[in-house]
GROMACS .gro file of N, CA and C in nm:
model
  249
    1MET      N    1   0.086  -0.122  -0.014
    1MET     CA    2  -0.004   0.007   0.057
    1MET      C    3   0.093   0.114   0.001
    2GLU      N    4   0.214   0.133   0.020
    2GLU     CA    5   0.292   0.253   0.121
    2GLU      C    6   0.351   0.224  -0.060
    3ARG      N    7   0.362   0.131  -0.115
    3ARG     CA    8   0.444   0.154  -0.270
    3ARG      C    9   0.344   0.198  -0.333
    4ALA      N   10   0.223   0.160  -0.376
    4ALA     CA   11   0.144   0.251  -0.455
    4ALA      C   12   0.178   0.397  -0.404
    5LYS      N   13   0.088   0.409  -0.295
    5LYS     CA   14   0.136   0.528  -0.204
    5LYS      C   15   0.244   0.655  -0.314
    6GLU      N   16   0.385   0.613  -0.274
    6GLU     CA   17   0.468   0.654  -0.320
    6GLU      C   18   0.436   0.647  -0.450
    7SER      N   19   0.445   0.541  -0.594
    7SER     CA   20   0.404   0.534  -0.626
    7SER      C   21   0.340   0.701  -0.762
    8ILE      N   22   0.251   0.680  -0.659
    8ILE     CA   23   0.126   0.821  -0.703
    8ILE      C   24   0.202   0.941  -0.657
    9LYS      N   25   0.247   0.921  -0.543
    9LYS     CA   26   0.358   1.095  -0.572
    9LYS      C   27   0.480   1.102  -0.637
   10ARG      N   28   0.530   0.950  -0.694
   10ARG     CA   29   0.616   1.040  -0.760
   10ARG      C   30   0.556   1.030  -0.904
   11GLN      N   31   0.427   0.966  -0.947
   11GLN     CA   32   0.415   1.004  -1.066
   11GLN      C   33   0.265   1.209  -1.072
   12LYS      N   34   0.249   1.222  -0.990
   12LYS     CA   35   0.246   1.381  -0.965
   12LYS      C   36   0.407   1.483  -1.028
   13LYS      N   37   0.408   1.403  -0.895
   13LYS     CA   38   0.589   1.533  -1.006
   13LYS      C   39   0.651   1.482  -1.099
   14LYS      N   40   0.630   1.337  -1.177
   14LYS     CA   41   0.684   1.413  -1.324
   14LYS      C   42   0.541   1.424  -1.399
   15ALA      N   43   0.434   1.485  -1.358
   15ALA     CA   44   0.343   1.539  -1.429
   15ALA      C   45   0.367   1.696  -1.439
   16PHE      N   46   0.410   1.734  -1.272
   16PHE     CA   47   0.440   1.881  -1.312
   16PHE      C   48   0.557   1.915  -1.402
   17ARG      N   49   0.688   1.792  -1.400
   17ARG     CA   50   0.794   1.825  -1.458
   17ARG      C   51   0.751   1.800  -1.581
   18LYS      N   52   0.622   1.737  -1.671
   18LYS     CA   53   0.626   1.757  -1.809
   18LYS      C   54   0.485   1.810  -1.861
   19PHE      N   55   0.430   1.933  -1.773
   19PHE     CA   56   0.324   1.998  -1.764
   19PHE      C   57   0.500   2.114  -1.778
   20ILE      N   58   0.558   2.136  -1.712
   20ILE     CA   59   0.659   2.251  -1.738
   20ILE      C   60   0.689   2.212  -1.854
   21ALA      N   61   0.789   2.116  -1.873
   21ALA     CA   62   0.832   2.053  -2.037
   21ALA      C   63   0.756   2.109  -2.193
   22LEU      N   64   0.623   2.078  -2.097
   22LEU     CA   65   0.540   2.127  -2.248
   22LEU      C   66   0.488   2.243  -2.303
   23MET      N   67   0.544   2.365  -2.121
   23MET     CA   68   0.492   2.454  -2.163
   23MET      C   69   0.593   2.565  -2.243
   24ILE      N   70   0.754   2.486  -2.233
   24ILE     CA   71   0.822   2.541  -2.283
   24ILE      C   72   0.856   2.566  -2.392
   25GLY      N   73   0.837   2.389  -2.424
   25GLY     CA   74   0.862   2.356  -2.562
   25GLY      C   75   0.740   2.394  -2.635
   26SER      N   76   0.604   2.470  -2.613
   26SER     CA   77   0.555   2.504  -2.670
   26SER      C   78   0.542   2.607  -2.701
   27LEU      N   79   0.540   2.709  -2.600
   27LEU     CA   80   0.574   2.793  -2.608
   27LEU      C   81   0.711   2.894  -2.720
   28THR      N   82   0.816   2.787  -2.689
   28THR     CA   83   1.000   2.829  -2.761
   28THR      C   84   0.931   2.777  -2.932
   29LEU      N   85   0.802   2.670  -2.925
   29LEU     CA   86   0.781   2.617  -3.076
   29LEU      C   87   0.717   2.786  -3.143
   30LEU      N   88   0.612   2.838  -3.045
   30LEU     CA   89   0.498   2.935  -3.110
   30LEU      C   90   0.627   3.076  -3.109
   31ILE      N   91   0.612   3.113  -3.097
   31ILE     CA   92   0.806   3.218  -3.087
   31ILE      C   93   0.832   3.184  -3.266
   32SER      N   94   0.917   3.054  -3.230
   32SER     CA   95   0.939   3.072  -3.368
   32SER      C   96   0.881   3.053  -3.458
   33ILE      N   97   0.777   3.025  -3.555
   33ILE     CA   98   0.683   3.016  -3.639
   33ILE      C   99   0.677   3.182  -3.600
   34ALA      N  100   0.624   3.215  -3.464
   34ALA     CA  101   0.593   3.354  -3.542
   34ALA      C  102   0.710   3.449  -3.551
   35ILE      N  103   0.861   3.483  -3.490
   35ILE     CA  104   0.939   3.488  -3.563
   35ILE      C  105   0.972   3.476  -3.737
   36LYS      N  106   0.923   3.366  -3.730
   36LYS     CA  107   0.957   3.279  -3.879
   36LYS      C  108   0.750   3.381  -3.981
   37PHE      N  109   0.667   3.330  -3.918
   37PHE     CA  110   0.548   3.414  -3.979
   37PHE      C  111   0.561   3.558  -3.953
   38ASN      N  112   0.574   3.631  -3.984
   38ASN     CA  113   0.578   3.773  -3.918
   38ASN      C  114   0.422   3.815  -3.803
   39PHE      N  115   0.399   3.671  -3.701
   39PHE     CA  116   0.251   3.723  -3.626
   39PHE      C  117   0.271   3.851  -3.505
   40SER      N  118   0.142   3.899  -3.515
   40SER     CA  119   0.146   4.046  -3.459
   40SER      C  120   0.112   3.998  -3.356
   41HIS      N  121   0.167   4.090  -3.240
   41HIS     CA  122   0.168   4.096  -3.047
   41HIS      C  123  -0.032   4.010  -3.031
   42ALA      N  124  -0.073   4.000  -3.049
   42ALA     CA  125  -0.226   3.974  -3.023
   42ALA      C  126  -0.269   3.882  -3.083
   43LYS      N  127  -0.173   3.817  -3.128
   43LYS     CA  128  -0.191   3.663  -3.232
   43LYS      C  129  -0.091   3.609  -3.156
   44ILE      N  130   0.016   3.610  -3.098
   44ILE     CA  131   0.187   3.579  -3.046
   44ILE      C  132   0.019   3.515  -2.874
   45ILE      N  133  -0.012   3.632  -2.801
   45ILE     CA  134  -0.094   3.644  -2.714
   45ILE      C  135  -0.193   3.551  -2.670
   46VAL      N  136  -0.297   3.523  -2.797
   46VAL     CA  137  -0.388   3.436  -2.833
   46VAL      C  138  -0.291   3.331  -2.792
   47ASN      N  139  -0.238   3.322  -2.883
   47ASN     CA  140  -0.217   3.159  -2.912
   47ASN      C  141  -0.096   3.080  -2.789
   48CYS      N  142  -0.048   3.174  -2.735
   48CYS     CA  143   0.010   3.207  -2.580
   48CYS      C  144  -0.051   3.142  -2.439
   49ALA      N  145  -0.215   3.198  -2.500
   49ALA     CA  146  -0.274   3.185  -2.362
   49ALA      C  147  -0.361   3.060  -2.414
   50ILE      N  148  -0.403   2.980  -2.551
   50ILE     CA  149  -0.460   2.838  -2.577
   50ILE      C  150  -0.398   2.761  -2.506
   51ILE      N  151  -0.192   2.851  -2.593
   51ILE     CA  152  -0.126   2.699  -2.517
   51ILE      C  153  -0.087   2.643  -2.383
   52THR      N  154  -0.139   2.769  -2.336
   52THR     CA  155  -0.142   2.763  -2.079
   52THR      C  156  -0.266   2.700  -2.094
   53VAL      N  157  -0.345   2.794  -2.183
   53VAL     CA  158  -0.438   2.660  -2.101
   53VAL      C  159  -0.503   2.527  -2.114
   54LEU      N  160  -0.424   2.507  -2.250
   54LEU     CA  161  -0.427   2.384  -2.297
   54LEU      C  162  -0.338   2.265  -2.187
   55CYS      N  163  -0.233   2.363  -2.163
   55CYS     CA  164  -0.125   2.265  -2.102
   55CYS      C  165  -0.153   2.211  -1.946
   56ASN      N  166  -0.277   2.426  -1.857
   56ASN     CA  167  -0.345   2.346  -1.725
   56ASN      C  168  -0.374   2.269  -1.775
   57HIS      N  169  -0.467   2.267  -1.851
   57HIS     CA  170  -0.613   2.112  -1.858
   57HIS      C  171  -0.511   1.999  -1.841
   58TYR      N  172  -0.431   1.935  -1.862
   58TYR     CA  173  -0.309   1.853  -1.915
   58TYR      C  174  -0.306   1.844  -1.736
   59LEU      N  175  -0.215   1.947  -1.683
   59LEU     CA  176  -0.246   1.901  -1.551
   59LEU      C  177  -0.310   1.919  -1.435
   60HIS      N  178  -0.441   1.981  -1.465
   60HIS     CA  179  -0.566   1.969  -1.311
   60HIS      C  180  -0.646   1.786  -1.443
   61MET      N  181  -0.608   1.736  -1.527
   61MET     CA  182  -0.656   1.661  -1.532
   61MET      C  183  -0.559   1.495  -1.423
   62LYS      N  184  -0.485   1.518  -1.509
   62LYS     CA  185  -0.400   1.443  -1.454
   62LYS      C  186  -0.376   1.438  -1.305
   63ILE      N  187  -0.281   1.537  -1.189
   63ILE     CA  188  -0.319   1.556  -1.078
   63ILE      C  189  -0.495   1.469  -1.019
   64TYR      N  190  -0.549   1.541  -1.096
   64TYR     CA  191  -0.689   1.502  -1.046
   64TYR      C  192  -0.739   1.326  -1.067
   65TYR      N  193  -0.674   1.314  -1.130
   65TYR     CA  194  -0.688   1.138  -1.181
   65TYR      C  195  -0.587   1.046  -1.073
   66LEU      N  196  -0.453   1.144  -1.008
   66LEU     CA  197  -0.378   1.107  -0.946
   66LEU      C  198  -0.434   1.104  -0.821
   67ASN      N  199  -0.467   1.163  -0.724
   67ASN     CA  200  -0.584   1.156  -0.657
   67ASN      C  201  -0.698   1.095  -0.625
   68LYS      N  202  -0.793   1.040  -0.733
   68LYS     CA  203  -0.841   0.949  -0.692
   68LYS      C  204  -0.827   0.847  -0.700
   69GLU      N  205  -0.711   0.837  -0.727
   69GLU     CA  206  -0.648   0.686  -0.721
   69GLU      C  207  -0.616   0.664  -0.584
   70LEU      N  208  -0.560   0.778  -0.550
   70LEU     CA  209  -0.476   0.821  -0.388
   70LEU      C  210  -0.618   0.785  -0.303
   71LYS      N  211  -0.690   0.808  -0.285
   71LYS     CA  212  -0.831   0.825  -0.225
   71LYS      C  213  -0.861   0.688  -0.206
   72LYS      N  214  -0.864   0.607  -0.344
   72LYS     CA  215  -0.889   0.465  -0.315
   72LYS      C  216  -0.817   0.395  -0.263
   73LEU      N  217  -0.712   0.388  -0.242
   73LEU     CA  218  -0.587   0.363  -0.123
   73LEU      C  219  -0.632   0.380  -0.070
   74GLN      N  220  -0.733   0.518   0.035
   74GLN     CA  221  -0.696   0.548   0.105
   74GLN      C  222  -0.809   0.461   0.187
   75SER      N  223  -0.916   0.452   0.124
   75SER     CA  224  -1.029   0.407   0.119
   75SER      C  225  -1.024   0.260   0.158
   76LYS      N  226  -0.943   0.209   0.042
   76LYS     CA  227  -0.909   0.078   0.096
   76LYS      C  228  -0.827   0.009   0.263
   77GLU      N  229  -0.741   0.131   0.249
   77GLU     CA  230  -0.651   0.137   0.427
   77GLU      C  231  -0.731   0.120   0.500
   78GLU      N  232  -0.837   0.239   0.492
   78GLU     CA  233  -0.966   0.245   0.646
   78GLU      C  234  -1.068   0.121   0.681
   79THR      N  235  -1.075   0.062   0.532
   79THR     CA  236  -1.180  -0.047   0.523
   79THR      C  237  -1.136  -0.192   0.560
   80ASN      N  238  -0.986  -0.194   0.562
   80ASN     CA  239  -0.849  -0.322   0.499
   80ASN      C  240  -0.753  -0.292   0.651
   81PRO      N  241  -0.774  -0.255   0.720
   81PRO     CA  242  -0.656  -0.260   0.808
   81PRO      C  243  -0.531  -0.310   0.826
   82CYS      N  244  -0.450  -0.332   0.829
   82CYS     CA  245  -0.312  -0.383   0.840
   82CYS      C  246  -0.280  -0.427   0.965
   83HIS      N  247  -0.308  -0.447   1.102
   83HIS     CA  248  -0.193  -0.465   1.160
   83HIS      C  249  -0.109  -0.530   1.179
   0.00000   0.00000   0.00000
């Protein structure tokens, strides 16, 4: 049971790292495309906002499901305590 909890905690840390990498990669790609195609400032801001929303959604959903798994483990532990 403790291993599963530790695994979920590690997965949360990985999700945060993936989120940061996804944000950096996406925004870097957007900037390079914006420079190449001469985007206006408004278009860059809108695209940055869209990328941010999508990345945040990924992070929140991943954390939501990991927390759900953690709650399942905790409820199993409460119903079947090992002494």
